PDB file of C-alpha atoms in Angstrom:
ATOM      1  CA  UNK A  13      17.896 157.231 112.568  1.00  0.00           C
ATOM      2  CA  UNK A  14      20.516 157.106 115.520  1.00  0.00           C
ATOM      3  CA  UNK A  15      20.756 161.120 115.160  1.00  0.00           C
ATOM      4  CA  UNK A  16      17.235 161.720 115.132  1.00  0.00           C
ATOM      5  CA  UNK A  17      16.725 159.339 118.605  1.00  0.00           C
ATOM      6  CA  UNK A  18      19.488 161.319 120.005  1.00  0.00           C
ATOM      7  CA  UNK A  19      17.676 164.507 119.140  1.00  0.00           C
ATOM      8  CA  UNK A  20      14.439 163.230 120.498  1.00  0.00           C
ATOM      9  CA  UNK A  21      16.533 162.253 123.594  1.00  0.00           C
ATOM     10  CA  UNK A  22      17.599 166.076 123.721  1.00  0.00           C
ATOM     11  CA  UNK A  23      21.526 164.419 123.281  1.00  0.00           C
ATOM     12  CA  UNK A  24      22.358 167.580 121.093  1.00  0.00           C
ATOM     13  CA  UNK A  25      25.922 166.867 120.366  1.00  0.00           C
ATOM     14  CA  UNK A  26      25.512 162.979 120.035  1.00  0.00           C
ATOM     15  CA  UNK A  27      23.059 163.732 117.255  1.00  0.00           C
ATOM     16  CA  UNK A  28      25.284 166.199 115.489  1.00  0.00           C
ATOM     17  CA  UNK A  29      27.994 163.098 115.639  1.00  0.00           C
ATOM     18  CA  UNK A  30      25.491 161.008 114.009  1.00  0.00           C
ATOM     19  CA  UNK A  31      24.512 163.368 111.269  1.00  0.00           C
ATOM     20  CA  UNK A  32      28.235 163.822 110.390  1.00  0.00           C
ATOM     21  CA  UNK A  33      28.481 160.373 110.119  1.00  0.00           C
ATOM     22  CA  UNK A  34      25.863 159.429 107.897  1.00  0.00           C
ATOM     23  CA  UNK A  35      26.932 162.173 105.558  1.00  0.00           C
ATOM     24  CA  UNK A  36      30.554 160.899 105.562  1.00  0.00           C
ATOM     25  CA  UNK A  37      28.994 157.262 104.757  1.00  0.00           C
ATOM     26  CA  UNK A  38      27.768 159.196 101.558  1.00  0.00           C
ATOM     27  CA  UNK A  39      24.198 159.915 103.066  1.00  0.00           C
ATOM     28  CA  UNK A  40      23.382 163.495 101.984  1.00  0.00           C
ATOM     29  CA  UNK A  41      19.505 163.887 101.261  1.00  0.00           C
ATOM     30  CA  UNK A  42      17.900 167.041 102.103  1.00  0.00           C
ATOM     31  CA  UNK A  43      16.228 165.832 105.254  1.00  0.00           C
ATOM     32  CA  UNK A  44      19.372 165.370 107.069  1.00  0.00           C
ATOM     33  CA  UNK A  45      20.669 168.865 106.180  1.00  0.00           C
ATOM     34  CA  UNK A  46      17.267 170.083 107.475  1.00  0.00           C
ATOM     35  CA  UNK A  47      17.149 168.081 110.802  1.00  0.00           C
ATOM     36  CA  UNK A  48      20.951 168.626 111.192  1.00  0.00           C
ATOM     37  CA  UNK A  49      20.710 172.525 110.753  1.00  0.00           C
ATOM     38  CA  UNK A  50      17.583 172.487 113.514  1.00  0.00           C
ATOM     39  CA  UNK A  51      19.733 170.357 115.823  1.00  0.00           C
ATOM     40  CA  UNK A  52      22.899 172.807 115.567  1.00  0.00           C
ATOM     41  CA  UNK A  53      20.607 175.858 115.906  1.00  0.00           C
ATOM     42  CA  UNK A  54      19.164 174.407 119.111  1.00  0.00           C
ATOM     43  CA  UNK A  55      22.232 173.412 120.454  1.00  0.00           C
ATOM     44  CA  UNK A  56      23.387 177.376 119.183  1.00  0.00           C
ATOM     45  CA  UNK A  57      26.063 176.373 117.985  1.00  0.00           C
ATOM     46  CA  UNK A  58      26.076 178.605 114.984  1.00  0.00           C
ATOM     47  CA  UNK A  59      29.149 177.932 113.029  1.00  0.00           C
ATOM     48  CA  UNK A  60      27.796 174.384 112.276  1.00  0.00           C
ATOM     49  CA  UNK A  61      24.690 175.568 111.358  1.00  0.00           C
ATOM     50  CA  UNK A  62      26.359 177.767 108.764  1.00  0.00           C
ATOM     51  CA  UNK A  63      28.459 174.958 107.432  1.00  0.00           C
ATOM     52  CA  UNK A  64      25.861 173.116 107.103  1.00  0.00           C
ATOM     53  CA  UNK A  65      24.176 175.387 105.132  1.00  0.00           C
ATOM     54  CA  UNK A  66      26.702 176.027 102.815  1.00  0.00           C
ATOM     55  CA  UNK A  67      26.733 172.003 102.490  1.00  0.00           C
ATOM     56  CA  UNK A  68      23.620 171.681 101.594  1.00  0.00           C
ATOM     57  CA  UNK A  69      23.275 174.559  99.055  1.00  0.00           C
ATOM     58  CA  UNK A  70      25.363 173.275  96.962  1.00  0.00           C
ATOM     59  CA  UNK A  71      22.728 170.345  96.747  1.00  0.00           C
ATOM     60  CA  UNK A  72      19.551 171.928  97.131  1.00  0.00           C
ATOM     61  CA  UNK A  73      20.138 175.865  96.896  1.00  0.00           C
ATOM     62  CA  UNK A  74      17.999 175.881  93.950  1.00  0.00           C
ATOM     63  CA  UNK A  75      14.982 174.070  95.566  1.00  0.00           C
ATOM     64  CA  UNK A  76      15.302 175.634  98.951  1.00  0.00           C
ATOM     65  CA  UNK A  77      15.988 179.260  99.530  1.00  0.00           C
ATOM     66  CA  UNK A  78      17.034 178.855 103.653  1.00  0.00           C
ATOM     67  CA  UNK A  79      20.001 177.502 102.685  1.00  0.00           C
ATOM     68  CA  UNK A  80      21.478 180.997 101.402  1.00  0.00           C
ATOM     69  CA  UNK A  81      19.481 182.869 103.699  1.00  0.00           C
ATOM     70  CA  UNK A  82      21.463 180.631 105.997  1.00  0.00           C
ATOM     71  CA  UNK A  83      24.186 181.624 104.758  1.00  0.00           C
ATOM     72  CA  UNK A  84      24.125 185.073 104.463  1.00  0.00           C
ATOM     73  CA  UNK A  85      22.658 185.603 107.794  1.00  0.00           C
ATOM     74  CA  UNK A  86      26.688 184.024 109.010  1.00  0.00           C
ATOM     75  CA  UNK A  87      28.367 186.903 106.584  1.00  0.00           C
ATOM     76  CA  UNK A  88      25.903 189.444 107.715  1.00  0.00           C
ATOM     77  CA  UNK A  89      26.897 188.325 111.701  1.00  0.00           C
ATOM     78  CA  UNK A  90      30.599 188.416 111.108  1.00  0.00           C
ATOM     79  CA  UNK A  91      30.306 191.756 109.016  1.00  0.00           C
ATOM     80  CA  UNK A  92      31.589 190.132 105.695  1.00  0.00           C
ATOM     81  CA  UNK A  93      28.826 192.313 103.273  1.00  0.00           C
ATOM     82  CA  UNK A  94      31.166 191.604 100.785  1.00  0.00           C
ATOM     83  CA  UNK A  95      31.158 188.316 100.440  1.00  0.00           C
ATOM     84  CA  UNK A  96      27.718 188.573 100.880  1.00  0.00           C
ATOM     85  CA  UNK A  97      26.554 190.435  97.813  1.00  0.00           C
ATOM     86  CA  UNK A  98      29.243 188.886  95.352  1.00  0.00           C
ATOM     87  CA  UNK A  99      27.143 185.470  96.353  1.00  0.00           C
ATOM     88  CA  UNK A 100      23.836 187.084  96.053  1.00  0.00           C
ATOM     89  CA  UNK A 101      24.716 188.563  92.755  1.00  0.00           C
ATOM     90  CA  UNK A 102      25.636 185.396  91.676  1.00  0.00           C
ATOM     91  CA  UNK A 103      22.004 183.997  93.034  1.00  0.00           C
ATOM     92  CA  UNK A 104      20.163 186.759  91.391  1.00  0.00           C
ATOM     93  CA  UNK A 105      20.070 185.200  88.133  1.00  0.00           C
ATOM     94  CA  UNK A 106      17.755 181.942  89.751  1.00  0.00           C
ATOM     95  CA  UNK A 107      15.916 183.025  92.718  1.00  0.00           C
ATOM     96  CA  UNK A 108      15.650 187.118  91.983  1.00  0.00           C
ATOM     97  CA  UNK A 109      13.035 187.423  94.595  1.00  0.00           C
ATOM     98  CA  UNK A 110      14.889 185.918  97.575  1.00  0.00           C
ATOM     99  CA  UNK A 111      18.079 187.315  96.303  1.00  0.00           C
ATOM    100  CA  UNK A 112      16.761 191.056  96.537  1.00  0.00           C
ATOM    101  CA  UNK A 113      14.960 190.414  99.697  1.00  0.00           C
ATOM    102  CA  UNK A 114      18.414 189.632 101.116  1.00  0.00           C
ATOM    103  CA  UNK A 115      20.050 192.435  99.814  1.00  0.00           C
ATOM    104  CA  UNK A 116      17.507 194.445 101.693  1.00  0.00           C
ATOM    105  CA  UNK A 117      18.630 192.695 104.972  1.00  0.00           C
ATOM    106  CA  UNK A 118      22.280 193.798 103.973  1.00  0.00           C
ATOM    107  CA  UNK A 119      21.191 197.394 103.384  1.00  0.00           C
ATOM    108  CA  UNK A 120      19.380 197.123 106.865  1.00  0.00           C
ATOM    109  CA  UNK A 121      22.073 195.440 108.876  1.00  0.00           C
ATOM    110  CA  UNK A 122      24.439 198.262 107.606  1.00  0.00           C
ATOM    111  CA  UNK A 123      21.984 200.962 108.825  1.00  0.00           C
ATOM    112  CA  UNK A 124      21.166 201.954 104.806  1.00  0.00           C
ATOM    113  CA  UNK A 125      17.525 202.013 105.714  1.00  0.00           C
ATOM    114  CA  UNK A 126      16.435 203.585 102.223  1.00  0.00           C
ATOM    115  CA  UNK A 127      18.429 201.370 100.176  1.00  0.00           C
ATOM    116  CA  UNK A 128      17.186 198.476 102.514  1.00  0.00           C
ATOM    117  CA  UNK A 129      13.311 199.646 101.376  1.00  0.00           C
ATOM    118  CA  UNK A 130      13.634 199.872  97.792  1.00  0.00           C
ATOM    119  CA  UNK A 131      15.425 195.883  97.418  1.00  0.00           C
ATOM    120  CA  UNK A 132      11.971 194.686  99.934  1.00  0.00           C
ATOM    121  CA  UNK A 133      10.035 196.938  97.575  1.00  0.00           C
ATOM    122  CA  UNK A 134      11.773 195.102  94.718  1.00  0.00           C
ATOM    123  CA  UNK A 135      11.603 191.937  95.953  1.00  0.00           C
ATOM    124  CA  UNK A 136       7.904 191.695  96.673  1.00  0.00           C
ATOM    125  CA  UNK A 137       7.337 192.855  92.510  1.00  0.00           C
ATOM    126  CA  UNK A 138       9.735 189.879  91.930  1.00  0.00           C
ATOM    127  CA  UNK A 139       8.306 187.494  93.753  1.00  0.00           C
ATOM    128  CA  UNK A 140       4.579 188.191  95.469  1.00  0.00           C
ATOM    129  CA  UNK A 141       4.868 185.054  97.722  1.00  0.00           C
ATOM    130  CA  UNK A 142       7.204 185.577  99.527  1.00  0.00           C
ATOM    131  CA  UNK A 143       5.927 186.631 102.328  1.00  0.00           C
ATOM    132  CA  UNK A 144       9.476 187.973 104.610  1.00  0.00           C
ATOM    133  CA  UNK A 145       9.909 190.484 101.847  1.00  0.00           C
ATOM    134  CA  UNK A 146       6.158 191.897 102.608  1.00  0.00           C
ATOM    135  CA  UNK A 147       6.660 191.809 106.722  1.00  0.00           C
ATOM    136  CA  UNK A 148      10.046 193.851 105.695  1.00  0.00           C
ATOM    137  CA  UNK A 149       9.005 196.153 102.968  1.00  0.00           C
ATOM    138  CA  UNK A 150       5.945 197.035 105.369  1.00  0.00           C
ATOM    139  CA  UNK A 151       7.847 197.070 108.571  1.00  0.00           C
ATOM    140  CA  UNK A 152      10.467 199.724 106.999  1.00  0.00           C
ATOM    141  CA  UNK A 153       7.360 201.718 105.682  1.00  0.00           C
ATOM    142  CA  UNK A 154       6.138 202.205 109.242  1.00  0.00           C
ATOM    143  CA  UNK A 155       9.266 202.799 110.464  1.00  0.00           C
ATOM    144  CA  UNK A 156       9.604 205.992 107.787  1.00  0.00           C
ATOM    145  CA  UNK A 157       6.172 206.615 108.594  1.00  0.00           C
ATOM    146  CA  UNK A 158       7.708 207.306 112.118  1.00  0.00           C
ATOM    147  CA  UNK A 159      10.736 208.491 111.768  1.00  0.00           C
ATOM    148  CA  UNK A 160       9.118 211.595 109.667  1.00  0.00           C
ATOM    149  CA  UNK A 161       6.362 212.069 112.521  1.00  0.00           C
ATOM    150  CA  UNK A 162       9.053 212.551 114.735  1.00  0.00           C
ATOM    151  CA  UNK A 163      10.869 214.855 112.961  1.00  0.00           C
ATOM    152  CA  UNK A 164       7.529 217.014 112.158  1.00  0.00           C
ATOM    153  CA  UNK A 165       6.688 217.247 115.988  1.00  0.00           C
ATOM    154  CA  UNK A 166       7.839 221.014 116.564  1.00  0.00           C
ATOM    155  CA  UNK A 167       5.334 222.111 113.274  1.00  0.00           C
ATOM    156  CA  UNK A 168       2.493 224.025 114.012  1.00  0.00           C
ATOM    157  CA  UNK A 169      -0.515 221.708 114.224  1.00  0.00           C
ATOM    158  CA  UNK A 170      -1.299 223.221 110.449  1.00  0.00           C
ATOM    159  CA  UNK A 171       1.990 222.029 109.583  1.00  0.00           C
ATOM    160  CA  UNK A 172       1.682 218.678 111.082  1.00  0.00           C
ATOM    161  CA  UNK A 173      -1.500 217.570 110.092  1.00  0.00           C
ATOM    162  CA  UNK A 174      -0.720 218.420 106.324  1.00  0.00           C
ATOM    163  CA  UNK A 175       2.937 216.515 106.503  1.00  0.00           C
ATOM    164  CA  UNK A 176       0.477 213.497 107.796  1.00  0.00           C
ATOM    165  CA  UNK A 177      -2.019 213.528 105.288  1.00  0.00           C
ATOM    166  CA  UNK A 178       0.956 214.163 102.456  1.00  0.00           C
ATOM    167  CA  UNK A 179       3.486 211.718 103.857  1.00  0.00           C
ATOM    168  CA  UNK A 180       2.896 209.740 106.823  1.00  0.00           C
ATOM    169  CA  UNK A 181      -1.125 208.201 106.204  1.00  0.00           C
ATOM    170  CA  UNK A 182      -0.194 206.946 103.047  1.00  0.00           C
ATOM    171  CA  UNK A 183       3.033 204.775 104.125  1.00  0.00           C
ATOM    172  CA  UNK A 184       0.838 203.739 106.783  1.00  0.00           C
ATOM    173  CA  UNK A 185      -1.660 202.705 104.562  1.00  0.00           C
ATOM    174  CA  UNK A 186       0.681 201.205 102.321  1.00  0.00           C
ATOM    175  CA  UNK A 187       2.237 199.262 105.129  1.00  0.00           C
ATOM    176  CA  UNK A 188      -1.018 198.229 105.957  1.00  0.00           C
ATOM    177  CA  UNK A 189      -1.650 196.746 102.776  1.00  0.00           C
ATOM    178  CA  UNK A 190       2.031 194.665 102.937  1.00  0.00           C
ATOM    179  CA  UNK A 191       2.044 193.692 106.503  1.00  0.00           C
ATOM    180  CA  UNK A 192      -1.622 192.291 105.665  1.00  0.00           C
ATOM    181  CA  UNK A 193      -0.740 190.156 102.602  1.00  0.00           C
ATOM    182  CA  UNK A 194       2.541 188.921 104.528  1.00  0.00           C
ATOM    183  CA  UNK A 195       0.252 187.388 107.288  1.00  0.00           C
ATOM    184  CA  UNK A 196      -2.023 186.251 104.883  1.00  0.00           C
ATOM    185  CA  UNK A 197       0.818 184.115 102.956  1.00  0.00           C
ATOM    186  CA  UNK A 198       2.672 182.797 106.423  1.00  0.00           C
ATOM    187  CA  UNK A 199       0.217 182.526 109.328  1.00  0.00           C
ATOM    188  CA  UNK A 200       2.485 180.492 111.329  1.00  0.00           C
ATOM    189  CA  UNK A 201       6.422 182.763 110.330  1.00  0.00           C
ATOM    190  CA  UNK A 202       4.617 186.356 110.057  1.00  0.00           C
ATOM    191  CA  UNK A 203       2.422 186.485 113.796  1.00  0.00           C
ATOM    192  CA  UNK A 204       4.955 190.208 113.914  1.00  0.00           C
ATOM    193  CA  UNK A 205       2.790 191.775 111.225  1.00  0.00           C
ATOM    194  CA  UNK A 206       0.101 191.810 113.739  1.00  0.00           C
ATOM    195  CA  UNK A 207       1.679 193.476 115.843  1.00  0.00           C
ATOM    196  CA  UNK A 208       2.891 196.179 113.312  1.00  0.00           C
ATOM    197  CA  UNK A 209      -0.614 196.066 112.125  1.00  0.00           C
ATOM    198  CA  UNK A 210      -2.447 196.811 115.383  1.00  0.00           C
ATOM    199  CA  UNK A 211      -0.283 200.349 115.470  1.00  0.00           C
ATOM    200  CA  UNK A 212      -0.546 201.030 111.726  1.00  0.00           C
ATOM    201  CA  UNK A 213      -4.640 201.233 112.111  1.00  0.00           C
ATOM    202  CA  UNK A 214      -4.202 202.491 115.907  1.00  0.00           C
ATOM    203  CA  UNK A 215      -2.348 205.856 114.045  1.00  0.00           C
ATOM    204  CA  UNK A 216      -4.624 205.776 111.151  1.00  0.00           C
ATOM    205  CA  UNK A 217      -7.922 205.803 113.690  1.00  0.00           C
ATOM    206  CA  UNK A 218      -9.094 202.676 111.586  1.00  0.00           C
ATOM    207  CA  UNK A 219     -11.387 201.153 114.573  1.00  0.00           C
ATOM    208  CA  UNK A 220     -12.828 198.306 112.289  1.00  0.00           C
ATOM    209  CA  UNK A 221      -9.167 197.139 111.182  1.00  0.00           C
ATOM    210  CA  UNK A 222      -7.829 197.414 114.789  1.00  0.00           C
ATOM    211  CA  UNK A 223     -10.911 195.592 116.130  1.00  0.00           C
ATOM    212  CA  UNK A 224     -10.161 192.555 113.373  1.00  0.00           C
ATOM    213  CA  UNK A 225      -6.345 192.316 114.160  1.00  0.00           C
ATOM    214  CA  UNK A 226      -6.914 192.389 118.257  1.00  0.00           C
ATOM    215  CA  UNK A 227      -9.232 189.463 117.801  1.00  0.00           C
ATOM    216  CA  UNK A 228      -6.550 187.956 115.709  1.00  0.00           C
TER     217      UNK A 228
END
């Protein structure tokens, strides 16, 4: 209770003092690793909030999958991939759908853009609620979709228009349909998909779709 006045009182450090306490007085349920990680990350101080994490994984990894997202976001920022797939390999086996998805961010954050595509295409099969893996599956479909557009722009306009309707329409419309169900399962977390969204039907000349998601 003293940590959480602190925070209210915007006394970052005094409530990171008083969370450290009450866990060393043998207080360690799940609400104090959540309030404690929100305090550290405010206060960006990142290190703690990546201790913390690791604390309280080993008490509620299995009912809470930021903790390891936690964590592997502090191997991915200090560039230690190993240690960062040896623990996800090891998580696999009771949260596959998570586990993948973070693979995919490994892939990404090591410029492997393919392999980053097929774990978020993986993890969505494993796991169709969670809605990060959709926003990223769909987000790296666009950004094929692109990436081959841009490559096809010297073509004759014969040439183009039949690499678009072969290739690039249907990873937009694929996109489309991943992007849409990640909004749909996190309103609040997924407000990017709009965005990707609102050039997806923009380049596919859907007026209806882009109407909808501008309102939105």
């Amino acid at each position: 209770n003293k940590a959480l006045a602190a925070w209210q009182a915007e006394m970052l450090d005094e409530a990171l003092q008083a969370f450290e306490y009450a866990k060393n007085k043998g207080y360690n349920k799940k609400a104090l690793y959540d309030y404690a990680i929100s305090v550290a990350a405010q206060a960006q101080k990142n290190d703690v909030v990546y201790a913390l994490a690791a604390e309280g994984y080993k008490y509620y990894g299995k009912e809470d999958p930021k903790f390891i997202q936690l964590i592997i976001n502090g191997y991915i920022e200090s560039q230690n991939y190993e240690q960062a797939n040896t623990m996800l390999d090891e998580a696999i086996a009771t949260e596959p759908g998570n586990a993948v998805y973070l693979k995919g961010v490994i892939c990404e954050s090591q410029k492997d853009n393919e392999a980053a595509l097929d774990f978020y295409k993986k993890a969505t099969e494993l796991d169709a609620t969670l809605a990060s893996a959709h926003y990223n599956y769909g987000r790296k479909l666009c950004e094929k979709a692109y990436s081959i557009s841009d490559i096809s722009a010297e073509l004759s306009q014969a040439e183009y228009n039949k690499v678009r309707a072969e290739q690039i329409d249907p990873l937009l419309k694929l996109a489309a349909e991943q992007l849409e169900k990640a909004f749909q399962l996190d309103e609040e977390n997924q407000r990017d998909a709009l965005r990707y969204l609102r050039n997806v039907y923009y380049n596919l000349g859907d007026d209806e779709n882009l109407k909808r998601v501008e309102l939105m």
